[in-house]
Protein backbone atom coordinates (compact mmCIF):
# COMPACT_ATOMS: atom_id res chain seq x y z
CA UNK A 1 0.00 0.00 0.00
CA UNK A 2 1.42 3.31 -1.05
CA UNK A 3 0.47 6.91 -1.47
CA UNK A 4 -0.35 7.99 2.10
CA UNK A 5 3.20 8.45 3.40
CA UNK A 6 3.04 5.57 5.94
CA UNK A 7 5.19 2.47 6.07
CA UNK A 8 3.55 -0.77 7.24
CA UNK A 9 4.54 -3.64 9.48
CA UNK A 10 4.27 -7.37 8.64
CA UNK A 11 0.55 -7.57 9.39
CA UNK A 12 -0.32 -4.40 7.48
CA UNK A 13 -0.68 -1.87 10.29
CA UNK A 14 0.81 1.60 9.72
CA UNK A 15 4.07 2.32 11.53
CA UNK A 16 3.70 5.83 12.90
CA UNK A 17 6.75 8.06 13.18
CA UNK A 18 8.15 8.39 16.73
CA UNK A 19 6.48 11.29 18.54
CA UNK A 20 8.74 13.67 20.41
CA UNK A 21 7.65 16.40 22.80
CA UNK A 22 9.84 19.39 23.59
CA UNK A 23 9.70 20.00 27.35
CA UNK A 24 12.36 22.71 27.29
CA UNK A 25 9.67 25.40 27.45
CA UNK A 26 8.47 24.02 30.80
CA UNK A 27 11.61 22.83 32.63
CA UNK A 28 9.72 22.04 35.86
CA UNK A 29 8.28 19.03 34.02
CA UNK A 30 11.76 17.52 33.96
CA UNK A 31 11.09 16.49 37.57
CA UNK A 32 8.86 13.72 36.24
CA UNK A 33 8.96 10.60 34.10
CA UNK A 34 7.89 10.97 30.44
CA UNK A 35 4.43 9.45 31.01
CA UNK A 36 3.67 11.93 33.82
CA UNK A 37 4.95 14.81 31.66
CA UNK A 38 2.46 13.93 28.94
CA UNK A 39 -0.33 14.12 31.52
CA UNK A 40 0.86 17.49 32.81
CA UNK A 41 1.49 19.13 29.45
CA UNK A 42 -2.15 19.86 28.49
CA UNK A 43 -3.05 21.12 31.97
CA UNK A 44 -3.52 24.81 32.73
CA UNK A 45 -0.68 26.48 34.69
CA UNK A 46 -2.88 26.46 37.81
CA UNK A 47 -3.70 22.75 37.49
CA UNK A 48 -0.02 22.00 36.91
CA UNK A 49 0.97 24.07 39.94
CA UNK A 50 -1.49 22.17 42.15
CA UNK A 51 -0.05 18.85 40.94
CA UNK A 52 3.56 19.95 41.59
CA UNK A 53 2.68 21.24 45.05
CA UNK A 54 0.85 18.08 46.12
CA UNK A 55 3.58 15.87 44.70
CA UNK A 56 6.31 17.85 46.48
CA UNK A 57 4.62 17.77 49.88
CA UNK A 58 3.61 14.11 49.56
CA UNK A 59 7.23 12.95 49.35
CA UNK A 60 7.96 11.26 52.64
CA UNK A 61 4.44 12.14 53.79
CA UNK A 62 4.19 9.32 56.33
CA UNK A 63 7.32 10.56 58.11
CA UNK A 64 6.14 14.17 58.32
CA UNK A 65 4.80 15.73 61.50
CA UNK A 66 1.13 16.68 61.85
CA UNK A 67 2.18 20.34 61.43
CA UNK A 68 3.96 19.58 58.15
CA UNK A 69 0.93 17.67 56.87
CA UNK A 70 -1.19 20.76 57.46
CA UNK A 71 0.98 22.90 55.18
CA UNK A 72 -0.36 21.50 51.93
CA UNK A 73 -3.97 21.92 53.09
CA UNK A 74 -3.17 25.46 54.22
CA UNK A 75 -1.68 26.36 50.82
CA UNK A 76 -4.69 24.99 48.94
CA UNK A 77 -7.19 26.73 51.22
CA UNK A 78 -5.38 30.06 50.80
CA UNK A 79 -5.27 29.58 47.03
CA UNK A 80 -9.03 29.01 46.92
CA UNK A 81 -9.59 32.39 48.63
CA UNK A 82 -7.87 34.35 45.85
CA UNK A 83 -9.40 35.68 42.63
CA UNK A 84 -7.07 35.32 39.62
CA UNK A 85 -5.12 32.24 38.55
CA UNK A 86 -1.86 34.09 39.13
CA UNK A 87 -2.86 34.98 42.70
CA UNK A 88 -3.89 31.35 43.26
CA UNK A 89 -0.53 30.02 41.99
CA UNK A 90 1.39 32.47 44.18
CA UNK A 91 -0.75 31.34 47.13
CA UNK A 92 0.01 27.67 46.43
CA UNK A 93 3.74 28.34 46.70
CA UNK A 94 3.79 31.23 49.16
CA UNK A 95 5.79 29.07 51.58
CA UNK A 96 7.36 26.86 48.92
CA UNK A 97 10.81 28.46 48.54
CA UNK A 98 11.45 28.64 52.29
CA UNK A 99 10.25 25.04 52.66
CA UNK A 100 12.66 24.00 49.91
CA UNK A 101 10.02 22.34 47.73
CA UNK A 102 10.54 24.68 44.77
CA UNK A 103 12.78 27.57 43.74
CA UNK A 104 12.11 30.85 41.99
CA UNK A 105 13.49 29.65 38.66
CA UNK A 106 11.02 26.75 38.56
CA UNK A 107 8.16 29.09 39.45
CA UNK A 108 8.72 30.91 36.16
CA UNK A 109 7.37 27.78 34.44
CA UNK A 110 3.87 28.49 35.74
CA UNK A 111 3.53 31.64 33.65
CA UNK A 112 3.82 34.10 36.53
CA UNK A 113 4.35 37.76 35.68
CA UNK A 114 7.22 39.79 37.14
CA UNK A 115 4.81 40.97 39.86
CA UNK A 116 3.89 37.35 40.62
CA UNK A 117 7.53 36.24 40.87
CA UNK A 118 8.33 39.27 43.02
CA UNK A 119 5.36 38.35 45.21
CA UNK A 120 6.79 34.88 45.87
CA UNK A 121 10.16 36.43 46.75
CA UNK A 122 8.52 39.03 49.03
CA UNK A 123 6.54 36.28 50.78
CA UNK A 124 9.62 34.21 51.51
CA UNK A 125 10.33 34.73 55.19
CA UNK A 126 14.10 34.46 55.60
CA UNK A 127 15.12 34.57 59.29
CA UNK A 128 18.51 36.01 58.35
CA UNK A 129 16.88 38.94 56.58
CA UNK A 130 14.03 39.27 59.05
CA UNK A 131 15.01 38.28 62.61
CA UNK A 132 11.60 39.47 63.81
CA UNK A 133 8.26 38.61 62.25
CA UNK A 134 7.28 42.28 62.43
CA UNK A 135 10.31 43.10 60.24
CA UNK A 136 9.05 40.65 57.63
CA UNK A 137 5.54 42.15 57.67
CA UNK A 138 6.92 45.69 57.36
CA UNK A 139 9.12 44.67 54.40
CA UNK A 140 6.13 43.00 52.75
CA UNK A 141 4.09 46.19 53.10
CA UNK A 142 6.97 48.32 51.81
CA UNK A 143 7.18 46.11 48.70
CA UNK A 144 3.73 47.45 47.65
CA UNK A 145 3.19 44.13 45.85
CA UNK A 146 -0.58 43.77 45.75
CA UNK A 147 -0.51 40.03 44.97
CA UNK A 148 1.83 39.33 47.90
CA UNK A 149 -0.29 41.38 50.29
CA UNK A 150 -3.53 39.68 49.23
CA UNK A 151 -1.96 36.25 49.65
CA UNK A 152 -0.51 37.09 53.05
CA UNK A 153 -3.86 38.43 54.25
CA UNK A 154 -5.60 35.19 53.21
CA UNK A 155 -2.80 33.16 54.79
CA UNK A 156 -3.08 34.98 58.14
CA UNK A 157 -6.87 34.58 58.17
CA UNK A 158 -6.59 30.85 57.46
CA UNK A 159 -3.97 30.32 60.18
CA UNK A 160 -6.11 32.28 62.63
CA UNK A 161 -8.95 29.85 61.91
CA UNK A 162 -6.60 26.92 62.54
CA UNK A 163 -5.48 28.44 65.84
CA UNK A 164 -9.10 28.74 66.98
CA UNK A 165 -9.66 25.07 66.13
CA UNK A 166 -6.48 23.87 67.88
CA UNK A 167 -7.54 21.68 70.81
CA UNK A 168 -4.02 21.77 72.27
CA UNK A 169 -4.33 25.48 73.13
CA UNK A 170 -6.24 27.00 76.00
CA UNK A 171 -8.87 29.60 75.12
CA UNK A 172 -6.83 32.37 76.74
CA UNK A 173 -3.80 31.39 74.66
CA UNK A 174 -5.86 31.47 71.48
CA UNK A 175 -7.18 34.95 72.26
CA UNK A 176 -3.68 36.26 72.99
CA UNK A 177 -2.19 34.81 69.80
CA UNK A 178 -5.04 36.07 67.61
CA UNK A 179 -4.82 39.51 69.22
CA UNK A 180 -1.16 39.87 68.17
CA UNK A 181 -1.84 38.60 64.66
CA UNK A 182 -4.79 40.97 64.19
CA UNK A 183 -2.34 43.90 64.32
CA UNK A 184 -0.51 42.49 61.27
CA UNK A 185 -3.81 41.82 59.51
CA UNK A 186 -5.01 45.39 59.96
CA UNK A 187 -1.71 46.80 58.67
CA UNK A 188 -1.82 44.56 55.60
CA UNK A 189 -5.48 45.30 54.93
CA UNK A 190 -4.80 49.05 55.09
CA UNK A 191 -1.84 48.67 52.70
CA UNK A 192 -4.05 46.77 50.22
CA UNK A 193 -6.70 49.48 50.31
CA UNK A 194 -4.10 52.22 49.78
CA UNK A 195 -2.65 50.46 46.73
CA UNK A 196 -6.10 49.81 45.27
CA UNK A 197 -7.02 53.46 45.79
CA UNK A 198 -3.78 54.60 44.11
CA UNK A 199 -4.48 52.28 41.17
CA UNK A 200 -8.03 53.59 40.88
CA UNK A 201 -6.82 57.21 40.93
CA UNK A 202 -4.33 56.40 38.17
CA UNK A 203 -7.07 54.83 36.05
CA UNK A 204 -9.33 57.86 36.56
CA UNK A 205 -6.49 60.23 35.63
CA UNK A 206 -5.80 58.26 32.44
CA UNK A 207 -9.48 58.23 31.47
CA UNK A 208 -9.73 61.98 32.11
CA UNK A 209 -6.63 62.59 29.98
CA UNK A 210 -8.06 60.50 27.14
CA UNK A 211 -11.40 62.30 27.38
CA UNK A 212 -9.78 65.76 27.37
CA UNK A 213 -7.59 64.76 24.41
CA UNK A 214 -10.68 63.74 22.41
CA UNK A 215 -12.38 67.13 22.89
Coordinates of C-alpha atoms in Angstrom, one line a residue:
X1 CA 0.0 0.0 0.0
X2 CA 1.4 3.3 -1.0
X3 CA 0.5 6.9 -1.5
X4 CA -0.3 8.0 2.1
X5 CA 3.2 8.5 3.4
X6 CA 3.0 5.6 5.9
X7 CA 5.2 2.5 6.1
X8 CA 3.6 -0.8 7.2
X9 CA 4.5 -3.6 9.5
X10 CA 4.3 -7.4 8.6
X11 CA 0.5 -7.6 9.4
X12 CA -0.3 -4.4 7.5
X13 CA -0.7 -1.9 10.3
X14 CA 0.8 1.6 9.7
X15 CA 4.1 2.3 11.5
X16 CA 3.7 5.8 12.9
X17 CA 6.8 8.1 13.2
X18 CA 8.1 8.4 16.7
X19 CA 6.5 11.3 18.5
X20 CA 8.7 13.7 20.4
X21 CA 7.6 16.4 22.8
X22 CA 9.8 19.4 23.6
X23 CA 9.7 20.0 27.3
X24 CA 12.4 22.7 27.3
X25 CA 9.7 25.4 27.4
X26 CA 8.5 24.0 30.8
X27 CA 11.6 22.8 32.6
X28 CA 9.7 22.0 35.9
X29 CA 8.3 19.0 34.0
X30 CA 11.8 17.5 34.0
X31 CA 11.1 16.5 37.6
X32 CA 8.9 13.7 36.2
X33 CA 9.0 10.6 34.1
X34 CA 7.9 11.0 30.4
X35 CA 4.4 9.4 31.0
X36 CA 3.7 11.9 33.8
X37 CA 4.9 14.8 31.7
X38 CA 2.5 13.9 28.9
X39 CA -0.3 14.1 31.5
X40 CA 0.9 17.5 32.8
X41 CA 1.5 19.1 29.4
X42 CA -2.2 19.9 28.5
X43 CA -3.0 21.1 32.0
X44 CA -3.5 24.8 32.7
X45 CA -0.7 26.5 34.7
X46 CA -2.9 26.5 37.8
X47 CA -3.7 22.8 37.5
X48 CA 0.0 22.0 36.9
X49 CA 1.0 24.1 39.9
X50 CA -1.5 22.2 42.2
X51 CA 0.0 18.9 40.9
X52 CA 3.6 19.9 41.6
X53 CA 2.7 21.2 45.0
X54 CA 0.8 18.1 46.1
X55 CA 3.6 15.9 44.7
X56 CA 6.3 17.9 46.5
X57 CA 4.6 17.8 49.9
X58 CA 3.6 14.1 49.6
X59 CA 7.2 12.9 49.4
X60 CA 8.0 11.3 52.6
X61 CA 4.4 12.1 53.8
X62 CA 4.2 9.3 56.3
X63 CA 7.3 10.6 58.1
X64 CA 6.1 14.2 58.3
X65 CA 4.8 15.7 61.5
X66 CA 1.1 16.7 61.8
X67 CA 2.2 20.3 61.4
X68 CA 4.0 19.6 58.1
X69 CA 0.9 17.7 56.9
X70 CA -1.2 20.8 57.5
X71 CA 1.0 22.9 55.2
X72 CA -0.4 21.5 51.9
X73 CA -4.0 21.9 53.1
X74 CA -3.2 25.5 54.2
X75 CA -1.7 26.4 50.8
X76 CA -4.7 25.0 48.9
X77 CA -7.2 26.7 51.2
X78 CA -5.4 30.1 50.8
X79 CA -5.3 29.6 47.0
X80 CA -9.0 29.0 46.9
X81 CA -9.6 32.4 48.6
X82 CA -7.9 34.4 45.8
X83 CA -9.4 35.7 42.6
X84 CA -7.1 35.3 39.6
X85 CA -5.1 32.2 38.6
X86 CA -1.9 34.1 39.1
X87 CA -2.9 35.0 42.7
X88 CA -3.9 31.4 43.3
X89 CA -0.5 30.0 42.0
X90 CA 1.4 32.5 44.2
X91 CA -0.8 31.3 47.1
X92 CA 0.0 27.7 46.4
X93 CA 3.7 28.3 46.7
X94 CA 3.8 31.2 49.2
X95 CA 5.8 29.1 51.6
X96 CA 7.4 26.9 48.9
X97 CA 10.8 28.5 48.5
X98 CA 11.4 28.6 52.3
X99 CA 10.2 25.0 52.7
X100 CA 12.7 24.0 49.9
X101 CA 10.0 22.3 47.7
X102 CA 10.5 24.7 44.8
X103 CA 12.8 27.6 43.7
X104 CA 12.1 30.9 42.0
X105 CA 13.5 29.6 38.7
X106 CA 11.0 26.8 38.6
X107 CA 8.2 29.1 39.4
X108 CA 8.7 30.9 36.2
X109 CA 7.4 27.8 34.4
X110 CA 3.9 28.5 35.7
X111 CA 3.5 31.6 33.6
X112 CA 3.8 34.1 36.5
X113 CA 4.3 37.8 35.7
X114 CA 7.2 39.8 37.1
X115 CA 4.8 41.0 39.9
X116 CA 3.9 37.3 40.6
X117 CA 7.5 36.2 40.9
X118 CA 8.3 39.3 43.0
X119 CA 5.4 38.4 45.2
X120 CA 6.8 34.9 45.9
X121 CA 10.2 36.4 46.8
X122 CA 8.5 39.0 49.0
X123 CA 6.5 36.3 50.8
X124 CA 9.6 34.2 51.5
X125 CA 10.3 34.7 55.2
X126 CA 14.1 34.5 55.6
X127 CA 15.1 34.6 59.3
X128 CA 18.5 36.0 58.3
X129 CA 16.9 38.9 56.6
X130 CA 14.0 39.3 59.0
X131 CA 15.0 38.3 62.6
X132 CA 11.6 39.5 63.8
X133 CA 8.3 38.6 62.2
X134 CA 7.3 42.3 62.4
X135 CA 10.3 43.1 60.2
X136 CA 9.0 40.6 57.6
X137 CA 5.5 42.1 57.7
X138 CA 6.9 45.7 57.4
X139 CA 9.1 44.7 54.4
X140 CA 6.1 43.0 52.7
X141 CA 4.1 46.2 53.1
X142 CA 7.0 48.3 51.8
X143 CA 7.2 46.1 48.7
X144 CA 3.7 47.4 47.7
X145 CA 3.2 44.1 45.9
X146 CA -0.6 43.8 45.8
X147 CA -0.5 40.0 45.0
X148 CA 1.8 39.3 47.9
X149 CA -0.3 41.4 50.3
X150 CA -3.5 39.7 49.2
X151 CA -2.0 36.2 49.6
X152 CA -0.5 37.1 53.1
X153 CA -3.9 38.4 54.3
X154 CA -5.6 35.2 53.2
X155 CA -2.8 33.2 54.8
X156 CA -3.1 35.0 58.1
X157 CA -6.9 34.6 58.2
X158 CA -6.6 30.8 57.5
X159 CA -4.0 30.3 60.2
X160 CA -6.1 32.3 62.6
X161 CA -9.0 29.9 61.9
X162 CA -6.6 26.9 62.5
X163 CA -5.5 28.4 65.8
X164 CA -9.1 28.7 67.0
X165 CA -9.7 25.1 66.1
X166 CA -6.5 23.9 67.9
X167 CA -7.5 21.7 70.8
X168 CA -4.0 21.8 72.3
X169 CA -4.3 25.5 73.1
X170 CA -6.2 27.0 76.0
X171 CA -8.9 29.6 75.1
X172 CA -6.8 32.4 76.7
X173 CA -3.8 31.4 74.7
X174 CA -5.9 31.5 71.5
X175 CA -7.2 34.9 72.3
X176 CA -3.7 36.3 73.0
X177 CA -2.2 34.8 69.8
X178 CA -5.0 36.1 67.6
X179 CA -4.8 39.5 69.2
X180 CA -1.2 39.9 68.2
X181 CA -1.8 38.6 64.7
X182 CA -4.8 41.0 64.2
X183 CA -2.3 43.9 64.3
X184 CA -0.5 42.5 61.3
X185 CA -3.8 41.8 59.5
X186 CA -5.0 45.4 60.0
X187 CA -1.7 46.8 58.7
X188 CA -1.8 44.6 55.6
X189 CA -5.5 45.3 54.9
X190 CA -4.8 49.0 55.1
X191 CA -1.8 48.7 52.7
X192 CA -4.0 46.8 50.2
X193 CA -6.7 49.5 50.3
X194 CA -4.1 52.2 49.8
X195 CA -2.6 50.5 46.7
X196 CA -6.1 49.8 45.3
X197 CA -7.0 53.5 45.8
X198 CA -3.8 54.6 44.1
X199 CA -4.5 52.3 41.2
X200 CA -8.0 53.6 40.9
X201 CA -6.8 57.2 40.9
X202 CA -4.3 56.4 38.2
X203 CA -7.1 54.8 36.0
X204 CA -9.3 57.9 36.6
X205 CA -6.5 60.2 35.6
X206 CA -5.8 58.3 32.4
X207 CA -9.5 58.2 31.5
X208 CA -9.7 62.0 32.1
X209 CA -6.6 62.6 30.0
X210 CA -8.1 60.5 27.1
X211 CA -11.4 62.3 27.4
X212 CA -9.8 65.8 27.4
X213 CA -7.6 64.8 24.4
X214 CA -10.7 63.7 22.4
X215 CA -12.4 67.1 22.9

